[in-house]
Short mmCIF file of C-alpha atoms in Angstrom, two decimals:
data_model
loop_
_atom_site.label_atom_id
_atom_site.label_comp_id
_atom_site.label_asym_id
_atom_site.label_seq_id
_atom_site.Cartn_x
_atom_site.Cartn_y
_atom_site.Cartn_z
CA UNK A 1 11.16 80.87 -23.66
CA UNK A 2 11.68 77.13 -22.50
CA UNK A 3 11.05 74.99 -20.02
CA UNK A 4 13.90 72.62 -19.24
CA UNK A 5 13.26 69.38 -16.24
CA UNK A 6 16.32 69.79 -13.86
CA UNK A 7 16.93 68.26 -10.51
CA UNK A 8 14.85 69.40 -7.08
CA UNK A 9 15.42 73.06 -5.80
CA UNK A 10 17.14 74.48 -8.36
CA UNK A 11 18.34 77.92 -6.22
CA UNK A 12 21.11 79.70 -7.58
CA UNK A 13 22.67 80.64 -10.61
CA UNK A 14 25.82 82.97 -12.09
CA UNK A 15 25.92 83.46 -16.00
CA UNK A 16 29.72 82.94 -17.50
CA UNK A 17 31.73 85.85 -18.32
CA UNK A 18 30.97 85.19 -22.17
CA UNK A 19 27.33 84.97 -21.72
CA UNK A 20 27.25 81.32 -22.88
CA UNK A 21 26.78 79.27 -19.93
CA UNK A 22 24.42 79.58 -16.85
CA UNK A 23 25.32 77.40 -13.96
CA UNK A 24 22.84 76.63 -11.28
CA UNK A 25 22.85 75.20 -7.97
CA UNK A 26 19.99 72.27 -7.17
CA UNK A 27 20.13 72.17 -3.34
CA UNK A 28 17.60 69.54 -3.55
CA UNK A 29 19.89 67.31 -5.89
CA UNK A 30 22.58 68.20 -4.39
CA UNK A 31 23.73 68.84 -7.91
CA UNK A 32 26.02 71.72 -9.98
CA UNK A 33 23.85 72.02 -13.60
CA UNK A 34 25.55 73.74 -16.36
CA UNK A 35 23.20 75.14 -19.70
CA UNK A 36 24.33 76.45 -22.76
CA UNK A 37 22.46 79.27 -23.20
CA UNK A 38 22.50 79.63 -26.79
CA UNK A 39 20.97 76.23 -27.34
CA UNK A 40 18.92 76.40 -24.18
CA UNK A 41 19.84 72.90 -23.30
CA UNK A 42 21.17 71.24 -20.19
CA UNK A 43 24.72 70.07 -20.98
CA UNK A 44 26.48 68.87 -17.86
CA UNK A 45 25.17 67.96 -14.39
CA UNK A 46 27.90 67.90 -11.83
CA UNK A 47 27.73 65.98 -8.74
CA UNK A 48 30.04 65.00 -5.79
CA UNK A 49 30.04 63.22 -2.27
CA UNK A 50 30.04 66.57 -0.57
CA UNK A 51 27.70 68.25 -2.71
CA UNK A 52 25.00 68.51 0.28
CA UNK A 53 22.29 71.59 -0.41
CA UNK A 54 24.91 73.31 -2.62
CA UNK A 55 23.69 76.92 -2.54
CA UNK A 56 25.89 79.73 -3.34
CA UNK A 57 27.96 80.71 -6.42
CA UNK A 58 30.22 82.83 -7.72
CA UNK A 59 32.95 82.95 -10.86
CA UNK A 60 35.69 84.43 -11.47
CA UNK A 61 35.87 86.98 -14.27
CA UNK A 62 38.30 85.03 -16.48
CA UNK A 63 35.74 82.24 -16.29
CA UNK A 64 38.26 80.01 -15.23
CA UNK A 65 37.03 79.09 -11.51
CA UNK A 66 33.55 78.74 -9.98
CA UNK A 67 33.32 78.68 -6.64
CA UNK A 68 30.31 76.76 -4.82
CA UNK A 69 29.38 77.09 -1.12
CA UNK A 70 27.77 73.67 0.15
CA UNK A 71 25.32 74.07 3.04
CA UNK A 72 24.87 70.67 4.78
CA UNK A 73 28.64 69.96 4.41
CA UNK A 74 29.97 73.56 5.45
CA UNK A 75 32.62 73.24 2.87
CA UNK A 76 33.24 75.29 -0.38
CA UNK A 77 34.62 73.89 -3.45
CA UNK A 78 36.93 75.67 -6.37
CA UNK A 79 35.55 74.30 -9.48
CA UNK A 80 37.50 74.69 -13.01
CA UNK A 81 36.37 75.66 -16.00
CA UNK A 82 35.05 74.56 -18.43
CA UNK A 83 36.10 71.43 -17.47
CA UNK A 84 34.14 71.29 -14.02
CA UNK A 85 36.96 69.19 -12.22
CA UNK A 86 36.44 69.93 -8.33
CA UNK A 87 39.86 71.01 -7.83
CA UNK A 88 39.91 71.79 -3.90
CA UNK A 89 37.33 70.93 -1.53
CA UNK A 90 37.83 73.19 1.75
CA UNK A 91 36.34 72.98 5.08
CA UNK A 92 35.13 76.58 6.79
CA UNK A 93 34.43 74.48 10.22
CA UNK A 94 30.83 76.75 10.03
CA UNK A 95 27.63 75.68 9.79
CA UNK A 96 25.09 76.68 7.31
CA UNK A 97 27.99 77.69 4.48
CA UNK A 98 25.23 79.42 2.34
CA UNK A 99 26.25 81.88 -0.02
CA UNK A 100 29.71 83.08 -1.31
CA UNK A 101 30.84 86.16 -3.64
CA UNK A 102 34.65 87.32 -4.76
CA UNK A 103 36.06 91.19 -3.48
CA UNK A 104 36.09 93.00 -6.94
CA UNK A 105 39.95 92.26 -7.13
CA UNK A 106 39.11 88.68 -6.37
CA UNK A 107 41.52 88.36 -3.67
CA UNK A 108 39.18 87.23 -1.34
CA UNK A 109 36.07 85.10 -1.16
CA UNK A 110 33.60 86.25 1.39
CA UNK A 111 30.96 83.34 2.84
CA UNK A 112 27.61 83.90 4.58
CA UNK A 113 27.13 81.21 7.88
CA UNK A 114 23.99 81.26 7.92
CA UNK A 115 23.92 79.13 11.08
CA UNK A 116 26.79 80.63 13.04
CA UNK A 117 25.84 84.41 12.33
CA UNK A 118 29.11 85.32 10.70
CA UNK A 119 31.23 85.71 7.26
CA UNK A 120 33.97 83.85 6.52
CA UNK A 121 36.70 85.65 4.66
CA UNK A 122 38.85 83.33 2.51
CA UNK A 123 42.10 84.36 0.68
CA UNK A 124 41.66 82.89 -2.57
CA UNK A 125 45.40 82.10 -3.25
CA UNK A 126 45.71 79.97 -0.44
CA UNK A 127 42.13 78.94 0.27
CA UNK A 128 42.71 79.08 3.73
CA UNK A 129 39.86 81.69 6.47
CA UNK A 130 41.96 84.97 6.98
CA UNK A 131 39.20 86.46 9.00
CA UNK A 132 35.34 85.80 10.65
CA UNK A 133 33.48 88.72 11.22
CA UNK A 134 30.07 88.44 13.42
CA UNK A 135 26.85 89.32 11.20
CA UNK A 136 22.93 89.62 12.13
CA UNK A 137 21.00 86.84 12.70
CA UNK A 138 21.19 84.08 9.07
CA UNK A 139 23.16 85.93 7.08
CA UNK A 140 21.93 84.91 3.35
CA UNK A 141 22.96 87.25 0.42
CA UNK A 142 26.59 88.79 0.25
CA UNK A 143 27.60 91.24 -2.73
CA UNK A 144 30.15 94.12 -2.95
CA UNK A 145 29.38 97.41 -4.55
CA UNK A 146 31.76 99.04 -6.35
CA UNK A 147 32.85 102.78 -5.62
#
């Protein structure tokens, strides 16, 4: 066990495919903070102009992309690993983009509105909203289950 200081808020987190990294959202710090969790140490923190309340994550299961849903700036980024170069920055035009997760082929990236009371559905390829489909009232979590 270890305590380790990190920026304000830190909210969510997604462990790499390997086990060896942990990568957590600080909505308060608007920041991306990556850990080595053999070492237990803070290694990178990752920060950008549109990185306002960054909230949801999800990676890919080649470890290859992370994808990060920014709240304040209703945009989502595509992140590469393990470099952590923002590769594409896309807008949903939603408010409240809270949290994302990938269909279990990964075809699609679905993202909870939390303001506009609806999921955005995102083809991965092309990054671009295939489909919006009206949710409850603040949609927050989003997972698939697997049948």
């Amino acid at each position: 066990m270890k305590t380790i200081p990190v920026d304000k808020n830190p909210h969510e987190a997604v462990i790499s495919p390997d086990g060896k990294q942990a990568y957590v959202t600080c909505s308060g710090g608007d920041s991306l903070l990556v850990f080595d969790n053999e070492t237990m140490t803070l290694t990178k923190r990752v920060t950008h102009p549109d990185f306002r309340f960054p909230h949801g994550l999800a990676i890919t299961r080649d470890g290859k992309r992370l994808l990060l849903a920014s709240t304040r700036s209703g945009k989502f980024f595509v992140i590469s690993l393990p470099s952590l170069e923002v590769k594409q920055v896309c807008a949903t035009g939603q408010e409240a983009v809270h949290m994302v997760a990938l269909t279990p082929d990964e075809r699609f990236a679905y993202i909870a509105n939390n303001k506009t009371n609806d999921i955005s559905v995102i083809d991965v390829a092309t990054l671009k909203e295939v489909e919006r489909i009206d949710v409850g009232i603040h949609p927050d979590g989003i997972a698939f289950l697997m049948r």
